[in-house]
Coordinates of C-alpha atoms in Angstrom, one line a residue:
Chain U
X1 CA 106.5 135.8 111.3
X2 CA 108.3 138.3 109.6
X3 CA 111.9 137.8 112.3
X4 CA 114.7 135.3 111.9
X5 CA 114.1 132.8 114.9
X6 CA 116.8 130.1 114.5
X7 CA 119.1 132.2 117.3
X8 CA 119.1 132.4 120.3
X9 CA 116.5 130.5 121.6
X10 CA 115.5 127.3 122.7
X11 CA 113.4 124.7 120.9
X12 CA 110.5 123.5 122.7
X13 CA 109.8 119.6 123.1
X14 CA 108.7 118.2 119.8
X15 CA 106.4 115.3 119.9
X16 CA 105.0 112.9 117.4
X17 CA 101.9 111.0 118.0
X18 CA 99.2 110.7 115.5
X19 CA 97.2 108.1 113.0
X20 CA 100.5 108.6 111.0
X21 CA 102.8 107.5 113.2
X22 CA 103.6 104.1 111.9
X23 CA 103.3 105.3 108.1
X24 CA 105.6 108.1 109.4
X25 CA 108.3 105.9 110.5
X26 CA 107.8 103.6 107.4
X27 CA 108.2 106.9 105.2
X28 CA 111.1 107.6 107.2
X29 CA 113.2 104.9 107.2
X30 CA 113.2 104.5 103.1
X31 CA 113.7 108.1 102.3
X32 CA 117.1 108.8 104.6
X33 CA 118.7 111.8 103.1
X34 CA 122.4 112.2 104.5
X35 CA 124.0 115.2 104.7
X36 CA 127.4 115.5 101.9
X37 CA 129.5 116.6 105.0
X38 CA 132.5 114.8 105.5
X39 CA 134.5 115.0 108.7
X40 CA 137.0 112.8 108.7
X41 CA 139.3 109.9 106.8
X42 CA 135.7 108.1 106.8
X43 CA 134.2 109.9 104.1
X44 CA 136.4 108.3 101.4
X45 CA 133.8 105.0 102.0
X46 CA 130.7 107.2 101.2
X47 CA 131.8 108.0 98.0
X48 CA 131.3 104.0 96.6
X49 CA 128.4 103.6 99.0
X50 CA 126.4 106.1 97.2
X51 CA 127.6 105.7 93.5
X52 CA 127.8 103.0 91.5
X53 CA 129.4 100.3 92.8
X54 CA 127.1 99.5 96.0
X55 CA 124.1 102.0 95.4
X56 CA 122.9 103.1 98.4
X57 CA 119.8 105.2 96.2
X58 CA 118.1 101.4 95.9
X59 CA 117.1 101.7 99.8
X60 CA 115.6 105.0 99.3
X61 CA 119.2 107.4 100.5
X62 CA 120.9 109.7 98.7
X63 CA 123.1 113.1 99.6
X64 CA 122.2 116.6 99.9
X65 CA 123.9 119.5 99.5
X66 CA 122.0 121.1 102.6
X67 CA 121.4 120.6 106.3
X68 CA 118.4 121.8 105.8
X69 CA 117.4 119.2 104.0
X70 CA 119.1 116.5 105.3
X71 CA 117.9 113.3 107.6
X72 CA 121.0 111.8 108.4
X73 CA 124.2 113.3 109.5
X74 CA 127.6 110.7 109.2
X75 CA 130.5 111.4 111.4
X76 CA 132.5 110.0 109.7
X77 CA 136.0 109.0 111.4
X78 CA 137.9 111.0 113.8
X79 CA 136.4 114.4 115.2
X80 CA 139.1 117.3 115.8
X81 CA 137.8 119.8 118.1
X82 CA 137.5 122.1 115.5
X83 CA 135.5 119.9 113.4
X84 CA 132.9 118.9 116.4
X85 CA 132.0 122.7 116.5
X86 CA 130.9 122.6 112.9
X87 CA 129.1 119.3 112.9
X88 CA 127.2 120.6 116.3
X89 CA 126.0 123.4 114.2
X90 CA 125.1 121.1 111.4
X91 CA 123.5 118.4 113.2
X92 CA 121.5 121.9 115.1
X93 CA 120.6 123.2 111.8
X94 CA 119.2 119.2 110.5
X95 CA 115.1 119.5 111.0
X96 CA 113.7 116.7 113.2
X97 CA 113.6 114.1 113.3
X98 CA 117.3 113.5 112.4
X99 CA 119.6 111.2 113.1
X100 CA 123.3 110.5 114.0
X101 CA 125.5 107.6 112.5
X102 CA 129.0 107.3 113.7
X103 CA 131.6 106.0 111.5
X104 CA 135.0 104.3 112.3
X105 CA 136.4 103.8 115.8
X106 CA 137.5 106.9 116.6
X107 CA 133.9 108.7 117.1
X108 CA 133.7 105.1 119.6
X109 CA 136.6 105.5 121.6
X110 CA 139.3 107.8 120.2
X111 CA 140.6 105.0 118.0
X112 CA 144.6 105.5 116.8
X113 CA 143.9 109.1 117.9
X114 CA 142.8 108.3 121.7
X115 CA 145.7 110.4 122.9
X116 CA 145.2 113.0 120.6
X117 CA 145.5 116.7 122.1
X118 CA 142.6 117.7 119.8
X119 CA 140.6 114.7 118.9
X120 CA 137.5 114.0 120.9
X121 CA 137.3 110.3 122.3
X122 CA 134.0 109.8 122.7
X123 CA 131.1 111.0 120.2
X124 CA 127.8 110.5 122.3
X125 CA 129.3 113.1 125.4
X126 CA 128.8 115.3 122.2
X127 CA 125.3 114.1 120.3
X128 CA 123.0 111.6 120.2
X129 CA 124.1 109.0 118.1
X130 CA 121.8 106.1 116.2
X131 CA 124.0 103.6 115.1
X132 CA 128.0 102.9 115.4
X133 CA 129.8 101.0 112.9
X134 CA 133.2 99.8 114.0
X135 CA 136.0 99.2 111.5
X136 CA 138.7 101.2 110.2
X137 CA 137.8 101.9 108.6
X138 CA 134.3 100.1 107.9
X139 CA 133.8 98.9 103.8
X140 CA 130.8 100.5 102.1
X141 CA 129.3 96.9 103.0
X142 CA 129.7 97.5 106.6
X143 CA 128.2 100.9 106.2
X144 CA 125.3 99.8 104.4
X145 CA 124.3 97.0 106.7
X146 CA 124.6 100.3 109.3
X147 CA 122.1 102.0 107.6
X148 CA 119.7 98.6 107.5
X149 CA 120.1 98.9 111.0
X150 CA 118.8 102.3 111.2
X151 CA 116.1 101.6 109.0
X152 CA 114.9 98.9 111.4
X153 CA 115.4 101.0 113.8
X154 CA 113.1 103.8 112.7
X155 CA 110.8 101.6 111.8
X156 CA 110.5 100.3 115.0
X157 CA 110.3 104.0 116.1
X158 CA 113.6 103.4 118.3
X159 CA 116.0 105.9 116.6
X160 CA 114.9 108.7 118.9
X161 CA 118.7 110.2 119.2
X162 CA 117.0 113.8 118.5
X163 CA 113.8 113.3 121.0
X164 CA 117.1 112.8 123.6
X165 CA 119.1 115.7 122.3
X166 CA 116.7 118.3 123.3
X167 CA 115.4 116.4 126.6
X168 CA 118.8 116.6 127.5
X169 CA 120.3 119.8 126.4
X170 CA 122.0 121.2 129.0
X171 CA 123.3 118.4 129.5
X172 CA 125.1 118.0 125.9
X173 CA 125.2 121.7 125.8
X174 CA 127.5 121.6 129.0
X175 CA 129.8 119.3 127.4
X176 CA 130.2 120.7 124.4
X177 CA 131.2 124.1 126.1
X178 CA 133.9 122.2 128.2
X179 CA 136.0 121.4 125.5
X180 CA 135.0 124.1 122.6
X181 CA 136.5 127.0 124.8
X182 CA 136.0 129.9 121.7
X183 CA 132.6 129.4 121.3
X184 CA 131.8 131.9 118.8
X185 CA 128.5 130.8 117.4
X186 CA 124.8 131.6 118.5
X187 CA 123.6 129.7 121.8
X188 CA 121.2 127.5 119.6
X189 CA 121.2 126.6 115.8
X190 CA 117.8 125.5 114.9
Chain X
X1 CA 80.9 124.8 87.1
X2 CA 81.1 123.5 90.5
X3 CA 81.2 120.2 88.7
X4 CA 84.1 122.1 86.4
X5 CA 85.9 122.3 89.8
X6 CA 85.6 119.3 90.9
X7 CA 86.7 117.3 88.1
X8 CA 89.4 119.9 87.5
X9 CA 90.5 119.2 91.7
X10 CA 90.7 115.6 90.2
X11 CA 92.8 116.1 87.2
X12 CA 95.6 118.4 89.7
X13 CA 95.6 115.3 92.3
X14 CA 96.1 113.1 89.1
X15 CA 98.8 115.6 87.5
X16 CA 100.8 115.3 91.2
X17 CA 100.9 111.7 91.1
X18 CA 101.4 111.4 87.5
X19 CA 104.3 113.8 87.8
X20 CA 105.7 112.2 90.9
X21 CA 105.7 108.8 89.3
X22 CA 107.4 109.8 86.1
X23 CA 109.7 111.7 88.5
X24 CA 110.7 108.2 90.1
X25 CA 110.7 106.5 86.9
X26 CA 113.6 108.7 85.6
X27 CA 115.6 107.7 88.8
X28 CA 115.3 104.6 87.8
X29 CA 116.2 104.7 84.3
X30 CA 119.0 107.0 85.5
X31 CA 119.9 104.0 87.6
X32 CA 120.2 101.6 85.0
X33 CA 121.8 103.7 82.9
X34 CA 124.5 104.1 85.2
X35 CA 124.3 100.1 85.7
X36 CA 123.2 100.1 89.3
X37 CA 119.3 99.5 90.4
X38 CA 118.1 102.5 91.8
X39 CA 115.3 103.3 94.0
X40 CA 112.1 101.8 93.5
X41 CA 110.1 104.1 90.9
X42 CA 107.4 105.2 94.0
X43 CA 110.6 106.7 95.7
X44 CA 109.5 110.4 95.0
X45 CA 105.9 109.6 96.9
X46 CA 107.9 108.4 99.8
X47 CA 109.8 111.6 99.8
X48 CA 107.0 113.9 99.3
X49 CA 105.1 112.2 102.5
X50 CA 108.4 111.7 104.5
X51 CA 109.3 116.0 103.9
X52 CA 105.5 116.7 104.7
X53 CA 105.5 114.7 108.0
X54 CA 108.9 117.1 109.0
X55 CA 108.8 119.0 111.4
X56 CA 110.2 122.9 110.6
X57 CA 111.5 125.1 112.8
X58 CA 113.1 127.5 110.3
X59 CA 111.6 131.6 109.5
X60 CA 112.6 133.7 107.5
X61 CA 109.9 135.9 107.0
X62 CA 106.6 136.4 105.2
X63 CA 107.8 135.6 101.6
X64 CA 109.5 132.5 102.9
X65 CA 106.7 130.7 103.8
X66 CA 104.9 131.9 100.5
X67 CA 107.4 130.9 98.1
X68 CA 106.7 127.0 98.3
X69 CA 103.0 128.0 97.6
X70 CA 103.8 130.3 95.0
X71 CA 105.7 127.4 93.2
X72 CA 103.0 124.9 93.7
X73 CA 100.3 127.3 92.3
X74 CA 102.4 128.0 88.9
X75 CA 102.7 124.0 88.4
X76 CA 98.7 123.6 89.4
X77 CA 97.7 126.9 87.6
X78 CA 99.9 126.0 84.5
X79 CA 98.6 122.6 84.3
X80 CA 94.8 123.9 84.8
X81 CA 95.0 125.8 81.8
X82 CA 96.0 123.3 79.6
X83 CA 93.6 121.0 78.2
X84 CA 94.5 117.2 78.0
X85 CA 91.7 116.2 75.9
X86 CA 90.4 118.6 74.1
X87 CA 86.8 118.6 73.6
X88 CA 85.9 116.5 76.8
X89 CA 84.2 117.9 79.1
X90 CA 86.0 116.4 82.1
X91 CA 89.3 116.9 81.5
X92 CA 89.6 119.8 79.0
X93 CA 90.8 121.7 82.8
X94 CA 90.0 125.4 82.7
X95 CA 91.0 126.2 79.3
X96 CA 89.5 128.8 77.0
X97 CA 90.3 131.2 74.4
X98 CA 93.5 133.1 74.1
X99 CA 95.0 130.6 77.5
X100 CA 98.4 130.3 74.9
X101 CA 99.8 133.6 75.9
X102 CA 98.1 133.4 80.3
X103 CA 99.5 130.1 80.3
X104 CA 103.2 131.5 79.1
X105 CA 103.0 134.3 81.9
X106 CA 101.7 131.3 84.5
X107 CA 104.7 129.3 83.6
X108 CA 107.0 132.3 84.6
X109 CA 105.2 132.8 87.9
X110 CA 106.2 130.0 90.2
X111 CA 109.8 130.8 89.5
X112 CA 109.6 134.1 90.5
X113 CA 108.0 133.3 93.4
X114 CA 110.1 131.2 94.5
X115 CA 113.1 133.7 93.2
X116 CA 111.4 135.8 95.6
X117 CA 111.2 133.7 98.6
X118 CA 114.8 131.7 97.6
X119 CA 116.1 136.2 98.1
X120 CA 114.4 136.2 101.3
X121 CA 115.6 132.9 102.9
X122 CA 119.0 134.7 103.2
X123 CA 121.9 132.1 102.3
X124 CA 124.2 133.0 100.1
X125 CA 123.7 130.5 97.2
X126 CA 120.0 131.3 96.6
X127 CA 120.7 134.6 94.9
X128 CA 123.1 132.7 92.7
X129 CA 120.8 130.0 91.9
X130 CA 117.8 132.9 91.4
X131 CA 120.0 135.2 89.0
X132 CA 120.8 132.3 86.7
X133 CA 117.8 130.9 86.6
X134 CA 116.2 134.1 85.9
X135 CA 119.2 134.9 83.1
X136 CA 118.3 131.4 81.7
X137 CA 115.0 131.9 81.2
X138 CA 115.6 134.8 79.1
X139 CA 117.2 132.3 77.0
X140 CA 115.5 130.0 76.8
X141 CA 112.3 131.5 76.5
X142 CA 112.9 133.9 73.4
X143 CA 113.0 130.0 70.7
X144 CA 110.1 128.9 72.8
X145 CA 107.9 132.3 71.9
X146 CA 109.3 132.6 68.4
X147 CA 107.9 128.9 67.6
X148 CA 104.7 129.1 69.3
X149 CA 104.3 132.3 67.5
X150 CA 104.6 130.7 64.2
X151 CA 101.9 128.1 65.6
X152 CA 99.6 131.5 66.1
X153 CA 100.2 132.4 63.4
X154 CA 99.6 129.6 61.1
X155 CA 96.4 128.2 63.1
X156 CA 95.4 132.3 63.3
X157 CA 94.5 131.6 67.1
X158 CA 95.9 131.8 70.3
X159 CA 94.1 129.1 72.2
X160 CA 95.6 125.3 72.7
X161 CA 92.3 124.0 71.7
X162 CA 92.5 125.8 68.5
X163 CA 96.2 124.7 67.6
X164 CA 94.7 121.0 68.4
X165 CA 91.8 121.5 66.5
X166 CA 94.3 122.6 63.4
X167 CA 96.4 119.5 63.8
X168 CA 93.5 116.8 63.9
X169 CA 93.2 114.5 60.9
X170 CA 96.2 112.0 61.0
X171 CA 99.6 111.7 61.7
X172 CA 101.3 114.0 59.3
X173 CA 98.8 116.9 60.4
X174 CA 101.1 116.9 63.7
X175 CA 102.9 120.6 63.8
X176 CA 105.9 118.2 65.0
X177 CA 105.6 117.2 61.0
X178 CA 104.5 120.5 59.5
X179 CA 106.6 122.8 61.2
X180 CA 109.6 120.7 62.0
X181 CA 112.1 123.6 62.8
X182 CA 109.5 124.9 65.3
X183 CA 109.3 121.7 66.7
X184 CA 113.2 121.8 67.7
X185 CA 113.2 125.1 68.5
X186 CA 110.4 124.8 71.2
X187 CA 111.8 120.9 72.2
X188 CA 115.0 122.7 73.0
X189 CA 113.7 125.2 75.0
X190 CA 112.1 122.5 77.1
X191 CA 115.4 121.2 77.8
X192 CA 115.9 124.6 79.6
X193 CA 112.5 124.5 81.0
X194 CA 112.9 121.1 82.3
X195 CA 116.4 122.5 83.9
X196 CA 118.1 119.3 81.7
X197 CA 121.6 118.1 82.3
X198 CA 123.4 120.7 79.5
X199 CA 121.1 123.3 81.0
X200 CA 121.4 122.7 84.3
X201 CA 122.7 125.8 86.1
X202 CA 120.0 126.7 88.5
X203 CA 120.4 123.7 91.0
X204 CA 123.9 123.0 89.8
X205 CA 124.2 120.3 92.6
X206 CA 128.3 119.9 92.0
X207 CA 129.0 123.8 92.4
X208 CA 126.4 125.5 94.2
X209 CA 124.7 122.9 96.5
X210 CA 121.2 123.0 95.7
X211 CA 120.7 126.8 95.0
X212 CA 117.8 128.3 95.4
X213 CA 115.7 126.1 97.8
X214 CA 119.1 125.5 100.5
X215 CA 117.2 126.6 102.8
X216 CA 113.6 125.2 102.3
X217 CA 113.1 122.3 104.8
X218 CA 110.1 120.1 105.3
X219 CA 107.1 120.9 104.6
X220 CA 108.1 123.7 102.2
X221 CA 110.0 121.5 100.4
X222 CA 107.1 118.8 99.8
X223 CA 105.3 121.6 98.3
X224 CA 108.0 122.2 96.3
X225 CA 108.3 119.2 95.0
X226 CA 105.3 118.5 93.8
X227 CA 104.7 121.5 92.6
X228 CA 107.5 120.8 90.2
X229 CA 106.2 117.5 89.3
X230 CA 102.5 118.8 88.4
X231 CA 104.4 121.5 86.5
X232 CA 106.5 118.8 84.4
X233 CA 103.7 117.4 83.4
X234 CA 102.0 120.6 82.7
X235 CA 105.0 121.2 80.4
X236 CA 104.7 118.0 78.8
X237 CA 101.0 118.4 77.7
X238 CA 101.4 121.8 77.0
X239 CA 103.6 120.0 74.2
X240 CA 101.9 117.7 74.0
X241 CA 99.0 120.0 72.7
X242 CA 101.1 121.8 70.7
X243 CA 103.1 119.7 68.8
X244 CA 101.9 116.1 68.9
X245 CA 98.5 116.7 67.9
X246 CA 96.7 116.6 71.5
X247 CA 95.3 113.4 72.7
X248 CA 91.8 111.9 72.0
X249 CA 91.9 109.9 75.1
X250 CA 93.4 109.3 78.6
X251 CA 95.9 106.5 76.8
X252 CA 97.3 108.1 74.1
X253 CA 97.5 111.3 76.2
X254 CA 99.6 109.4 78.6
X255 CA 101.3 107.6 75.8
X256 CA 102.3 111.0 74.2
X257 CA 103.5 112.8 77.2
X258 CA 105.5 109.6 78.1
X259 CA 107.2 110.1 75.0
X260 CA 107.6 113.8 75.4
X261 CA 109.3 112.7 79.1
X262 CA 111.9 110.7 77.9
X263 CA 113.4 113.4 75.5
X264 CA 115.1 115.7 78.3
X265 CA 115.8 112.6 80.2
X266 CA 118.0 110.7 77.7
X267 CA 119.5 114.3 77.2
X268 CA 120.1 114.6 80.7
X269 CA 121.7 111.2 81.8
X270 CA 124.8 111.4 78.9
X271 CA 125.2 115.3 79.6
X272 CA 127.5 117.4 81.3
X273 CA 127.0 120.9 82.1
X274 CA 127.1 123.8 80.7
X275 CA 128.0 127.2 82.5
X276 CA 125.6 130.0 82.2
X277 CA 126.9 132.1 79.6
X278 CA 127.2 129.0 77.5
X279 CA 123.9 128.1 78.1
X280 CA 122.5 131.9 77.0
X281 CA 124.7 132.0 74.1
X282 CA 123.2 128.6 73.1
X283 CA 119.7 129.5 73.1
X284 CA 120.1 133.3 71.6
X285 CA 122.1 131.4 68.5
X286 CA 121.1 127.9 67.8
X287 CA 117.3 127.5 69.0
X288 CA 116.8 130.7 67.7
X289 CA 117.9 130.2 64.4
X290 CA 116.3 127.1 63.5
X291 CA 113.2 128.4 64.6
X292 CA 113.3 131.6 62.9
X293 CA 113.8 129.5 59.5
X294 CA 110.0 128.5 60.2
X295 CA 109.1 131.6 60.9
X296 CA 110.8 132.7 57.3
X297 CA 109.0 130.4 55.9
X298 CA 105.5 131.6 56.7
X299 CA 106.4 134.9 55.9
X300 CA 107.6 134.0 52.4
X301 CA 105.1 131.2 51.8
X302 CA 101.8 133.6 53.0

């Protein structure tokens, strides 16, 4: 107590196993909190997702200002370089257990920006991600039937993107330094 | 007394849920209001068990971890000083005499704890968040004291019991009825209190994200959030007691603070917002005012 320790140093292994576990994942999967971060040409579909017109608050999901807060994190369409270095520190900064939807085809394969000189191609050399959805770019319908997905998912206890993340950390760490070159921010996020 | 404590322990575990429910109720009235479904009205317990299953892996130091506490215990102390029926033993709570002016001071205590704590956590919102809300509860706290003066002063007593007592003997005995500009000076107030749409510059979610709790994850967050629910309904049967004549009975008691609930909710939903010199302004001139005809009127009438 009483020092900052989200620098600088690396999280040990979280693991959840308990009576709870299956209420856990229940609780989880209708109470998904996304993060209001949009990082690309994607975000424009969350807007009617979570107002009005399709109402994504009747499965239990609704946006917060906060990473802190936050369950979910949507990358939402293309992901310059610049933009993967603040979503890394986002998605760092989320509290397990979190998870990663990718939106669009260019977090899949580059989409209409594959030759891009600073577009990434390919999201999951970067983080862990839950669910795709394809399109471009995917209606709010095709986002929501994502988000069913994940639902399942965690209630099956499947969605374990962020269990992966820190098993593998050097690994993701490694790659992220290979194409961020000014790396300006602290080692680790949390 | 141990049994005091007990029953008391109940009543708290009662207020929570109570306040967690209504708390999912006004999503879903907000919902339909806005013609979509919204989230089942049990959302807020899902919330609360999913943030206190999170993990945390966030410190900021010693006041950090004390602020979600500190919040909780102003909601549970506030509520445990109000009695919801008076006169029964079981859930009368831990009032006694003179608890009008300890339960004011109790109702300021979570929020500075948490101003505290929201200081301590270091991002750059909370201190935003913090000095409003401290700068609008100066507002709207000055039409609140003014009308529950002129409740002291009428009844000539300072405990809730004793205003209850005074109002008991039909529907027209209600201070809502006898002291009517007391009654919208103090129901405005609790639009502030209850951070209501036109009054609601603290969280500000379009401007300053969430403000003071950003950074609160998890766990501290659960605590947070119900110890804003128990403190709603606190609130409302503090009014309750105050204006609408107290409650003889579990029913009307929830009846009554249902009633009480929907007030800053309807006010909320057709609202926009107003900025925080606005806000002050509104509750130094308006509130005031009306309040302070009541007040007149004592003087003049005793």
């Amino acid at each position: 107590m009483g020092k900052d320790k989200f620098l600088n140093e690396k999280p040990e292994k979280l693991t959840y196993s308990g009576v709870f576990k299956k209420i856990d994942n229940w609780a989880r999967a209708r109470s998904l909190w996304v993060v209001a971060y949009g990082t690309g040409c994607g975000a424009i579909e969350l807007r009617p997702t979570f107002t009005s017109r399709f109402d994504a608050e009747r499965f239990g999901m609704r946006m917060v200002g906060t990473p802190r807060q936050a369950d979910v994190i949507v990358v939402s369409g293309y992901l310059t370089v610049k933009t993967l270095k603040r979503v890394i520190r986002v998605y760092e900064q989320m509290q397990s257990p979190k998870y990663v939807v990718a939106l669009g085809a260019c977090p899949i394969n580059g989409g209409m920006y594959y030759d891009s000189y600073n577009a990434i191609n390919r999201l999951d050399l970067y983080l862990p991600v839950d669910i795709w959805v394809t399109g471009c770019m995917p209606r709010p319908e095709a986002i929501l039937a994502g988000f069913k997905r994940l639902q399942e998912l965690i209630d099956d206890g499947k969605a374990d993107g962020w269990k992966k993340y820190i098993e593998a950390l050097d690994w993701y760490r490694g790659n992220q330094r290979k194409i961020i070159k000014n790396w300006r921010m602290p080692n680790y996020n949390w | 007394m141990g049994v005091k404590i007990f029953y008391a322990f109940i009543a708290l575990i009662g207020g929570i849920a109570y306040g967690l429910l209504l708390g999912g109720i006004s999503r879903k009235i907000t919902a339909r209001m806005q013609n979509r479904r919204g989230p089942t009205v049990f959302q807020n317990f899902i919330d609360v068990w999913k943030l206190f299953r999170k993990k945390t892996a966030i410190s900021h130091g010693v006041m950090f971890y004390l602020a979600p506490i500190f919040r909780l215990l102003g909601g549970a102390g506030t509520f445990l000083l109000v009695p919801i029926v008076v006169g029964n033993f079981y859930l009368s709570n831990f009032s006694f005499g003179g608890d009008l002016i300890v339960i004011m001071y109790f109702m300021v205590m979570g929020c500075l704890g948490m101003a505290l704590g929201a200081a301590e956590s270091g991002h750059p919102h909370a201190p935003i968040g913090v000095t409003r809300g401290l700068a609008q509860m100066a507002g709207q706290e000055l039409p609140f004291i003014i009308s529950v003066v002129v409740l002291m002063i009428v009844d000539k007593t300072t405990s809730v019991e004793g205003i209850v007592m005074a109002q008991q003997g039909g529907i027209l005995h209600w201070h809502i009825f006898t002291y009517p500009f007391a009654a919208i000076a103090a129901f405005i107030s609790l639009l502030g209190m209850m951070t209501s749409y036109p009054f609601e510059i603290v969280m500000a979610p379009q401007e300053i994200a969430i403000g003071p709790p950003t950074e609160f994850s998890s766990t501290f967050l659960s605590y947070m959030f119900s110890g804003r629910s128990v403190f709603a309904v606190a609130k409302y049967v503090l009014f309750m007691d105050l204006f609408l004549g107290g409650a003889t009975n579990l029913l009307w008691a929830f009846l009554k603070t249902f009633l009480i609930f929907l007030w800053p909710l309807f006010i909320t939903d057709v609202f926009p917002r107003f900025k925080l010199e606005q806000s002050v302004s509104f509750f130094w001139t308006w509130p005031t005012l009306i309040g302070l005809i009541d007040l007149l009127r004592i003087y003049i009438v005793r």
